PDB file of C-alpha atoms in Angstrom:
ATOM      1  CA  LEU K   1      -0.019   0.008   0.020  1.00 36.00           C
ATOM      2  CA  LYS K   2       1.707   3.395  -0.590  1.00 33.00           C
ATOM      3  CA  ARG K   3      -1.623   7.851  -3.554  1.00 30.00           C
ATOM      4  CA  ALA K   4      -2.604  15.783  -4.574  1.00 33.00           C
ATOM      5  CA  TRP K   5      -3.455  19.169  -4.279  1.00 29.00           C
ATOM      6  CA  SER K   6      -1.227  21.423  -6.179  1.00 29.00           C
ATOM      7  CA  PRO K   7       0.427  24.642  -4.999  1.00 27.00           C
ATOM      8  CA  THR K   8      -2.394  27.139  -4.691  1.00 26.00           C
ATOM      9  CA  LEU K   9      -2.580  30.755  -6.131  1.00 30.00           C
ATOM     10  CA  LEU K  10      -3.733  32.798  -3.275  1.00 29.00           C
ATOM     11  CA  SER K  11      -5.114  36.397  -3.068  1.00 28.00           C
ATOM     12  CA  ALA K  12      -7.069  38.462  -1.247  1.00 28.00           C
ATOM     13  CA  ALA K  13     -10.129  37.673  -3.518  1.00 29.00           C
ATOM     14  CA  ALA K  14      -9.944  34.027  -4.248  1.00 33.00           C
ATOM     15  CA  MET K  15      -8.015  30.866  -4.291  1.00 32.00           C
ATOM     16  CA  TRP K  16      -7.277  28.420  -7.329  1.00 37.00           C
ATOM     17  CA  LEU K  17      -6.596  24.854  -7.146  1.00 37.00           C
ATOM     18  CA  VAL K  18      -4.733  23.319 -10.142  1.00 39.00           C
ATOM     19  CA  PHE K  19      -3.562  19.830 -10.015  1.00 41.00           C
ATOM     20  CA  ILE K  20      -0.034  19.084 -10.690  1.00 46.00           C
ATOM     21  CA  GLY K  21       0.664  16.462 -13.599  1.00 51.00           C
ATOM     22  CA  VAL K  22       3.697  13.947 -13.811  1.00 52.00           C
ATOM     23  CA  THR K  23       6.120  13.915 -16.787  1.00 50.00           C
ATOM     24  CA  VAL K  24       4.323  11.099 -18.598  1.00 47.00           C
ATOM     25  CA  PRO K  25       7.269  10.096 -21.106  1.00 45.00           C
ATOM     26  CA  ARG K  26       9.729   9.658 -18.303  1.00 46.00           C
ATOM     27  CA  VAL K  27       8.050   7.552 -15.747  1.00 43.00           C
ATOM     28  CA  PRO K  28       7.290   4.272 -17.525  1.00 43.00           C
ATOM     29  CA  LEU K  29      10.966   4.124 -18.209  1.00 40.00           C
ATOM     30  CA  MET K  30      12.184   4.164 -14.714  1.00 40.00           C
ATOM     31  CA  GLY K  31      13.222   0.915 -12.664  1.00 38.00           C
ATOM     32  CA  GLY K  32      14.513  -0.940 -15.741  1.00 36.00           C
ATOM     33  CA  GLY K  33      16.473  -4.045 -15.189  1.00 32.00           C
ATOM     34  CA  ILE K  34      14.716  -4.976 -12.082  1.00 30.00           C
ATOM     35  CA  ALA K  35      13.584  -8.560 -12.096  1.00 29.00           C
ATOM     36  CA  GLU K  36       9.818  -8.871 -12.289  1.00 31.00           C
ATOM     37  CA  GLY K  37       8.484 -10.550  -9.404  1.00 29.00           C
ATOM     38  CA  SER K  38      10.989  -9.583  -7.098  1.00 27.00           C
ATOM     39  CA  PHE K  39       8.546  -8.085  -4.462  1.00 28.00           C
ATOM     40  CA  LEU K  40       4.916  -9.059  -5.348  1.00 32.00           C
ATOM     41  CA  GLY K  41       3.500 -12.384  -6.383  1.00 28.00           C
ATOM     42  CA  PRO K  42       1.625 -12.937  -9.410  1.00 26.00           C
ATOM     43  CA  GLY K  43      -2.160 -12.949  -9.676  1.00 27.00           C
ATOM     44  CA  SER K  44      -5.094 -11.845  -7.455  1.00 30.00           C
ATOM     45  CA  ALA K  45      -6.231 -13.304  -4.190  1.00 33.00           C
ATOM     46  CA  SER K  46      -9.272 -14.249  -5.641  1.00 32.00           C
ATOM     47  CA  GLY K  47      -7.613 -16.309  -8.140  1.00 33.00           C
ATOM     48  CA  GLY K  48      -5.758 -18.751  -5.790  1.00 34.00           C
ATOM     49  CA  HIS K  49      -2.276 -16.939  -6.304  1.00 38.00           C
ATOM     50  CA  ALA K  50      -0.513 -14.543  -4.123  1.00 47.00           C
ATOM     51  CA  ALA K  51      -1.297 -10.967  -4.204  1.00 55.00           C
ATOM     52  CA  GLY K  52       0.729  -7.799  -3.455  1.00 57.00           C
ATOM     53  CA  ILE K  53      -0.327  -4.883  -1.778  1.00 60.00           C
ATOM     54  CA  LEU K  54       1.859  -1.523  -1.573  1.00 58.00           C
ATOM     55  CA  GLY K  55       1.574   1.033   1.243  1.00 57.00           C
ATOM     56  CA  TYR K  56       3.240   2.838   3.968  1.00 51.00           C
ATOM     57  CA  ARG K  57       1.426   4.367   6.691  1.00 63.00           C
ATOM     58  CA  ALA K  58       1.050   2.795  10.176  1.00 67.00           C
ATOM     59  CA  GLY K  59      -2.861   2.837   9.774  1.00 81.00           C
ATOM     60  CA  GLY K  60      -2.479   0.802   6.479  1.00 87.00           C
ATOM     61  CA  PHE K  61      -0.732  -1.902   8.578  1.00 90.00           C
ATOM     62  CA  ARG K  62      -3.430  -1.913  11.238  1.00 91.00           C
ATOM     63  CA  ALA K  63      -5.921  -2.128   8.408  1.00 93.00           C
ATOM     64  CA  PHE K  64      -4.291  -4.942   6.816  1.00 93.00           C
ATOM     65  CA  GLY K  65      -4.080  -6.863   9.948  1.00 94.00           C
ATOM     66  CA  LEU K  66      -7.784  -6.337  10.211  1.00 95.00           C
ATOM     67  CA  LEU K  67      -8.187  -7.715   6.654  1.00 95.00           C
ATOM     68  CA  LEU K  68      -6.189 -10.948   7.781  1.00 95.00           C
ATOM     69  CA  GLU K  69      -8.005 -11.051  10.970  1.00 97.00           C
ATOM     70  CA  ARG K  70     -11.410 -11.254   8.956  1.00 96.00           C
ATOM     71  CA  HIS K  71     -10.264 -13.161   6.101  1.00 95.00           C
ATOM     72  CA  PRO K  72      -8.177 -16.160   7.068  1.00 95.00           C
ATOM     73  CA  GLU K  73      -8.543 -17.554   3.532  1.00 93.00           C
ATOM     74  CA  LEU K  74      -5.848 -14.914   2.510  1.00 92.00           C
ATOM     75  CA  HIS K  75      -3.271 -16.038   4.777  1.00 93.00           C
ATOM     76  CA  GLY K  76      -0.218 -17.039   2.713  1.00 91.00           C
ATOM     77  CA  ARG K  77      -1.838 -15.657  -0.311  1.00 90.00           C
ATOM     78  CA  VAL K  78      -1.465 -11.905   0.161  1.00 90.00           C
ATOM     79  CA  GLY K  79       1.543  -9.740   1.019  1.00 90.00           C
ATOM     80  CA  MET K  80       1.951  -6.114   2.135  1.00 90.00           C
ATOM     81  CA  LEU K  81       5.269  -4.435   0.934  1.00 88.00           C
ATOM     82  CA  ALA K  82       6.258  -1.133   2.487  1.00 85.00           C
ATOM     83  CA  LEU K  83       9.228   0.813   0.876  1.00 79.00           C
ATOM     84  CA  LEU K  84      10.015   3.658   3.133  1.00 77.00           C
ATOM     85  CA  ALA K  85      12.508   6.547   2.644  1.00 74.00           C
ATOM     86  CA  PRO K  86      13.943   7.709   5.990  1.00 72.00           C
ATOM     87  CA  SER K  87      13.132  11.484   6.407  1.00 73.00           C
ATOM     88  CA  ARG K  88      14.282  13.956   8.901  1.00 78.00           C
ATOM     89  CA  GLN K  89      15.145  11.342  11.599  1.00 76.00           C
ATOM     90  CA  ASP K  90      17.081  14.121  13.602  1.00 81.00           C
ATOM     91  CA  ILE K  91      13.616  15.345  14.574  1.00 86.00           C
ATOM     92  CA  ALA K  92      12.027  13.604  17.432  1.00 84.00           C
ATOM     93  CA  GLU K  93       8.360  13.565  16.019  1.00 81.00           C
ATOM     94  CA  TYR K  94       9.711  12.126  12.789  1.00 79.00           C
ATOM     95  CA  ALA K  95      11.929   9.302  14.630  1.00 81.00           C
ATOM     96  CA  ASP K  96       8.824   8.480  16.823  1.00 84.00           C
ATOM     97  CA  TYR K  97       6.638   8.130  13.916  1.00 79.00           C
ATOM     98  CA  ALA K  98       9.129   5.922  12.092  1.00 81.00           C
ATOM     99  CA  ALA K  99       9.263   3.803  15.204  1.00 85.00           C
ATOM    100  CA  ALA K 100       5.528   3.426  15.257  1.00 84.00           C
ATOM    101  CA  VAL K 101       5.351   2.506  11.728  1.00 84.00           C
ATOM    102  CA  GLU K 102       8.081  -0.372  12.349  1.00 88.00           C
ATOM    103  CA  GLN K 103       6.153  -1.520  15.343  1.00 90.00           C
ATOM    104  CA  SER K 104       2.706  -1.678  13.581  1.00 90.00           C
ATOM    105  CA  ALA K 105       4.426  -3.769  10.882  1.00 90.00           C
ATOM    106  CA  ALA K 106       6.080  -6.053  13.574  1.00 94.00           C
ATOM    107  CA  GLU K 107       2.680  -6.640  15.259  1.00 95.00           C
ATOM    108  CA  VAL K 108       0.956  -7.871  12.067  1.00 95.00           C
ATOM    109  CA  ASN K 109       3.950 -10.286  11.489  1.00 96.00           C
ATOM    110  CA  GLU K 110       4.057 -11.584  15.108  1.00 96.00           C
ATOM    111  CA  ARG K 111       0.380 -12.228  14.969  1.00 96.00           C
ATOM    112  CA  PHE K 112      -0.242 -13.700  11.427  1.00 96.00           C
ATOM    113  CA  GLY K 113       3.234 -14.643  10.204  1.00 95.00           C
ATOM    114  CA  ARG K 114       4.168 -18.375   9.816  1.00 94.00           C
ATOM    115  CA  ALA K 115       7.129 -20.259   8.423  1.00 94.00           C
ATOM    116  CA  GLY K 116       7.256 -19.400   4.739  1.00 91.00           C
ATOM    117  CA  TRP K 117       5.098 -16.374   4.815  1.00 91.00           C
ATOM    118  CA  MET K 118       5.504 -13.080   6.713  1.00 93.00           C
ATOM    119  CA  PRO K 119       2.482 -10.935   5.866  1.00 92.00           C
ATOM    120  CA  VAL K 120       4.481  -7.517   5.835  1.00 91.00           C
ATOM    121  CA  GLU K 121       7.598  -6.767   4.190  1.00 89.00           C
ATOM    122  CA  LEU K 122       8.959  -3.398   5.456  1.00 86.00           C
ATOM    123  CA  ASP K 123      12.174  -1.913   3.936  1.00 84.00           C
ATOM    124  CA  VAL K 124      13.469   1.354   5.266  1.00 81.00           C
ATOM    125  CA  ALA K 125      16.043   2.776   2.635  1.00 80.00           C
ATOM    126  CA  ASP K 126      16.639   5.469   0.088  1.00 81.00           C
ATOM    127  CA  ASP K 127      16.185   2.986  -2.877  1.00 82.00           C
ATOM    128  CA  PHE K 128      14.084   4.579  -5.670  1.00 81.00           C
ATOM    129  CA  PRO K 129      14.844   1.953  -8.339  1.00 85.00           C
ATOM    130  CA  ARG K 130      13.159  -0.564  -5.943  1.00 83.00           C
ATOM    131  CA  SER K 131      10.115   1.692  -5.062  1.00 82.00           C
ATOM    132  CA  VAL K 132       9.535   1.912  -8.916  1.00 84.00           C
ATOM    133  CA  ALA K 133       9.638  -1.806  -9.093  1.00 86.00           C
ATOM    134  CA  GLY K 134       6.970  -1.913  -6.448  1.00 86.00           C
ATOM    135  CA  TYR K 135       4.852   0.542  -8.491  1.00 88.00           C
ATOM    136  CA  LYS K 136       5.066  -1.778 -11.550  1.00 89.00           C
ATOM    137  CA  GLN K 137       4.245  -4.990  -9.731  1.00 87.00           C
ATOM    138  CA  PHE K 138       1.443  -4.185  -7.046  1.00 90.00           C
ATOM    139  CA  ASP K 139      -2.065  -5.608  -7.295  1.00 91.00           C
ATOM    140  CA  VAL K 140      -3.386  -3.174  -4.752  1.00 93.00           C
ATOM    141  CA  LEU K 141      -1.816   0.416  -3.970  1.00 92.00           C
ATOM    142  CA  LEU K 142      -3.129   1.960  -0.595  1.00 91.00           C
ATOM    143  CA  VAL K 143      -2.593   5.884  -0.388  1.00 89.00           C
ATOM    144  CA  ASN K 144      -4.202   6.736   2.800  1.00 87.00           C
ATOM    145  CA  PRO K 145      -2.954   9.947   4.159  1.00 86.00           C
ATOM    146  CA  VAL K 146      -4.831  11.577   7.003  1.00 85.00           C
ATOM    147  CA  PHE K 147      -4.396  14.937   4.971  1.00 82.00           C
ATOM    148  CA  ASP K 148      -2.096  15.446   2.116  1.00 79.00           C
ATOM    149  CA  GLY K 149      -2.183  18.465  -0.101  1.00 73.00           C
ATOM    150  CA  LEU K 150       0.455  17.002  -2.635  1.00 65.00           C
ATOM    151  CA  ASN K 151       0.715  13.262  -3.278  1.00 77.00           C
ATOM    152  CA  LEU K 152       1.729  12.220  -6.847  1.00 84.00           C
ATOM    153  CA  VAL K 153       2.366   8.490  -5.907  1.00 87.00           C
ATOM    154  CA  ALA K 154      -1.521   7.891  -6.760  1.00 91.00           C
ATOM    155  CA  LYS K 155      -0.629   9.154 -10.156  1.00 91.00           C
ATOM    156  CA  GLU K 156       2.639   7.743 -10.973  1.00 89.00           C
ATOM    157  CA  ALA K 157       2.180   4.161  -9.715  1.00 91.00           C
ATOM    158  CA  PRO K 158      -0.915   3.424 -11.760  1.00 93.00           C
ATOM    159  CA  LEU K 159       0.734   4.836 -14.703  1.00 91.00           C
ATOM    160  CA  VAL K 160       3.840   2.513 -14.243  1.00 90.00           C
ATOM    161  CA  ASN K 161       2.010  -0.520 -12.853  1.00 93.00           C
ATOM    162  CA  GLY K 162       1.591  -3.335 -15.375  1.00 91.00           C
ATOM    163  CA  ARG K 163      -0.912  -5.605 -13.430  1.00 92.00           C
ATOM    164  CA  ASP K 164      -4.104  -3.323 -13.629  1.00 94.00           C
ATOM    165  CA  GLY K 165      -3.468  -2.546  -9.886  1.00 94.00           C
ATOM    166  CA  VAL K 166      -6.465  -1.201  -7.969  1.00 95.00           C
ATOM    167  CA  LEU K 167      -5.962   2.254  -6.355  1.00 95.00           C
ATOM    168  CA  VAL K 168      -7.313   2.609  -2.704  1.00 94.00           C
ATOM    169  CA  LEU K 169      -7.393   6.168  -1.906  1.00 93.00           C
ATOM    170  CA  SER K 170      -7.825   8.350   0.959  1.00 92.00           C
ATOM    171  CA  GLU K 171     -10.702  10.932   0.462  1.00 93.00           C
ATOM    172  CA  ASN K 172      -8.491  13.434   2.229  1.00 91.00           C
ATOM    173  CA  ALA K 173      -5.609  13.160  -0.624  1.00 90.00           C
ATOM    174  CA  GLY K 174      -5.492  15.893  -3.181  1.00 89.00           C
ATOM    175  CA  ALA K 175      -5.515  13.433  -5.979  1.00 90.00           C
ATOM    176  CA  HIS K 176      -8.945  12.094  -4.871  1.00 93.00           C
ATOM    177  CA  GLU K 177     -10.628  15.035  -6.607  1.00 90.00           C
ATOM    178  CA  GLU K 178      -9.107  13.760  -9.887  1.00 91.00           C
ATOM    179  CA  LEU K 179      -9.108  10.318  -9.474  1.00 95.00           C
ATOM    180  CA  GLY K 180     -11.723   9.201  -7.015  1.00 95.00           C
ATOM    181  CA  GLU K 181     -14.056   8.131  -9.900  1.00 97.00           C
ATOM    182  CA  TRP K 182     -11.775   5.090 -10.553  1.00 97.00           C
ATOM    183  CA  ALA K 183     -10.331   4.481  -7.063  1.00 97.00           C
ATOM    184  CA  LEU K 184     -12.008   2.822  -4.128  1.00 97.00           C
ATOM    185  CA  THR K 185     -12.398   5.783  -1.778  1.00 97.00           C
ATOM    186  CA  VAL K 186     -11.577   5.264   2.072  1.00 95.00           C
ATOM    187  CA  ASN K 187     -11.603   7.210   5.234  1.00 93.00           C
ATOM    188  CA  PRO K 188      -7.961   7.285   6.383  1.00 90.00           C
ATOM    189  CA  LEU K 189      -9.102   7.104  10.069  1.00 90.00           C
ATOM    190  CA  ASP K 190     -11.720   4.314   9.411  1.00 94.00           C
ATOM    191  CA  LEU K 191      -9.798   1.017   9.762  1.00 93.00           C
ATOM    192  CA  VAL K 192     -12.836  -1.294   9.083  1.00 95.00           C
ATOM    193  CA  GLY K 193     -13.465   0.665   6.001  1.00 96.00           C
ATOM    194  CA  GLN K 194      -9.989   0.387   4.886  1.00 93.00           C
ATOM    195  CA  ALA K 195      -9.861  -3.303   5.315  1.00 95.00           C
ATOM    196  CA  ASP K 196     -13.140  -3.625   3.515  1.00 96.00           C
ATOM    197  CA  ALA K 197     -11.745  -1.687   0.591  1.00 95.00           C
ATOM    198  CA  LEU K 198      -8.588  -3.723   0.528  1.00 93.00           C
ATOM    199  CA  TYR K 199     -10.692  -6.980   0.326  1.00 94.00           C
ATOM    200  CA  ALA K 200     -12.917  -5.573  -2.424  1.00 95.00           C
ATOM    201  CA  ALA K 201      -9.757  -4.573  -4.352  1.00 94.00           C
ATOM    202  CA  LEU K 202      -8.236  -7.869  -3.972  1.00 92.00           C
ATOM    203  CA  THR K 203     -11.128  -9.653  -5.197  1.00 93.00           C
ATOM    204  CA  MET K 204     -12.121  -7.361  -7.933  1.00 94.00           C
ATOM    205  CA  ALA K 205     -13.019  -8.900 -11.184  1.00 95.00           C
ATOM    206  CA  PRO K 206     -10.198  -8.424 -13.880  1.00 95.00           C
ATOM    207  CA  GLU K 207     -12.401  -6.623 -16.247  1.00 97.00           C
ATOM    208  CA  GLU K 208     -13.191  -4.165 -13.687  1.00 97.00           C
ATOM    209  CA  ARG K 209      -9.623  -3.710 -12.534  1.00 96.00           C
ATOM    210  CA  ARG K 210      -8.653  -3.138 -16.331  1.00 97.00           C
ATOM    211  CA  ARG K 211     -11.409  -0.511 -16.754  1.00 98.00           C
ATOM    212  CA  ARG K 212     -10.324   1.549 -13.601  1.00 98.00           C
ATOM    213  CA  ALA K 213      -6.736   1.201 -14.368  1.00 97.00           C
ATOM    214  CA  ASP K 214      -7.254   2.446 -17.947  1.00 97.00           C
ATOM    215  CA  ALA K 215      -9.133   5.421 -17.029  1.00 98.00           C
ATOM    216  CA  ILE K 216      -6.529   6.461 -14.585  1.00 96.00           C
ATOM    217  CA  ARG K 217      -3.627   5.991 -16.801  1.00 95.00           C
ATOM    218  CA  ALA K 218      -5.491   7.770 -19.527  1.00 95.00           C
ATOM    219  CA  HIS K 219      -6.504  10.727 -17.248  1.00 94.00           C
ATOM    220  CA  VAL K 220      -2.820  11.081 -16.074  1.00 92.00           C
ATOM    221  CA  ARG K 221      -1.401  11.137 -19.699  1.00 91.00           C
ATOM    222  CA  ALA K 222      -3.990  13.734 -20.635  1.00 90.00           C
ATOM    223  CA  HIS K 223      -3.097  15.912 -17.595  1.00 86.00           C
ATOM    224  CA  GLY K 224       0.739  16.279 -17.574  1.00 79.00           C
ATOM    225  CA  VAL K 225       3.066  18.988 -16.553  1.00 80.00           C
ATOM    226  CA  ARG K 226       2.432  20.918 -19.689  1.00 85.00           C
ATOM    227  CA  GLU K 227      -1.303  21.047 -18.973  1.00 82.00           C
ATOM    228  CA  TRP K 228      -0.580  22.001 -15.476  1.00 78.00           C
ATOM    229  CA  ILE K 229       1.560  24.851 -16.370  1.00 87.00           C
ATOM    230  CA  ALA K 230      -0.937  25.995 -19.042  1.00 87.00           C
ATOM    231  CA  ALA K 231      -3.775  25.876 -16.255  1.00 83.00           C
ATOM    232  CA  GLN K 232      -1.713  27.865 -13.745  1.00 84.00           C
ATOM    233  CA  LEU K 233      -0.932  30.464 -16.520  1.00 91.00           C
ATOM    234  CA  ALA K 234      -4.619  30.671 -17.513  1.00 91.00           C
ATOM    235  CA  ASP K 235      -5.766  31.132 -13.988  1.00 88.00           C
ATOM    236  CA  LEU K 236      -3.043  33.867 -13.791  1.00 91.00           C
ATOM    237  CA  ASP K 237      -4.491  35.685 -16.850  1.00 90.00           C
ATOM    238  CA  ALA K 238      -7.943  35.392 -15.510  1.00 90.00           C
ATOM    239  CA  ALA K 239      -6.936  36.918 -12.020  1.00 89.00           C
ATOM    240  CA  ALA K 240      -5.157  39.663 -13.982  1.00 88.00           C
ATOM    241  CA  ALA K 241      -8.312  40.453 -16.004  1.00 88.00           C
ATOM    242  CA  ARG K 242     -10.645  40.421 -13.067  1.00 87.00           C
ATOM    243  CA  HIS K 243      -8.302  42.845 -11.153  1.00 82.00           C
ATOM    244  CA  VAL K 244      -7.999  45.297 -14.129  1.00 81.00           C
ATOM    245  CA  GLY K 245     -11.826  45.000 -14.713  1.00 68.00           C
ATOM    246  CA  GLY K 246     -12.407  45.569 -11.206  1.00 62.00           C
TER     247      GLY K 246
END
């Protein structure tokens, strides 16, 4: 499980929100040379094979643990991969949160793990190629920030993904305004709702997975960086015209 408001143009009169795009031609080329299947197993949970969930928040681990508690048939058939880049570890609050994340992952493994299967794989390292490999191979992507003004992962990962992975997206992520139509929406504070969404994503019919993934990819390709810049400039022109006219 891993998911944006853009920067805003703020004046005394109004605020404009324009979504940031990604550099479409570049992203799918990243992660080349990484072996397929290195992180996430093939297939979906509904098909009797292993499935991979990509995510990172402590609440996501607890939701995943609840999923395993409620659906023991998934034991040994699904795994959660969390690739975390260490950040600001000299600040106590960041270090404490990192410790909480690691503890949450360990608790799920201690409760449900068994010989030959650890449900959560947590890797804390600055390893961008491996992150892109995770993007390419997930079956479900959980983007569940409590609040996030800028989260391009919800755009980048589905664009790179080659498995028609399902996006489970926080209603409080800025990207939800753009992608919510094709994602499974969750409240980041509702663990039961997140567990239900994960199960729905893992058992979703292949045709529906493809429909949603294709729609997200098409939207991201049509709303890249050039379109974002054009929208920003158009808003500035409109604001200047209103100012002159006023």
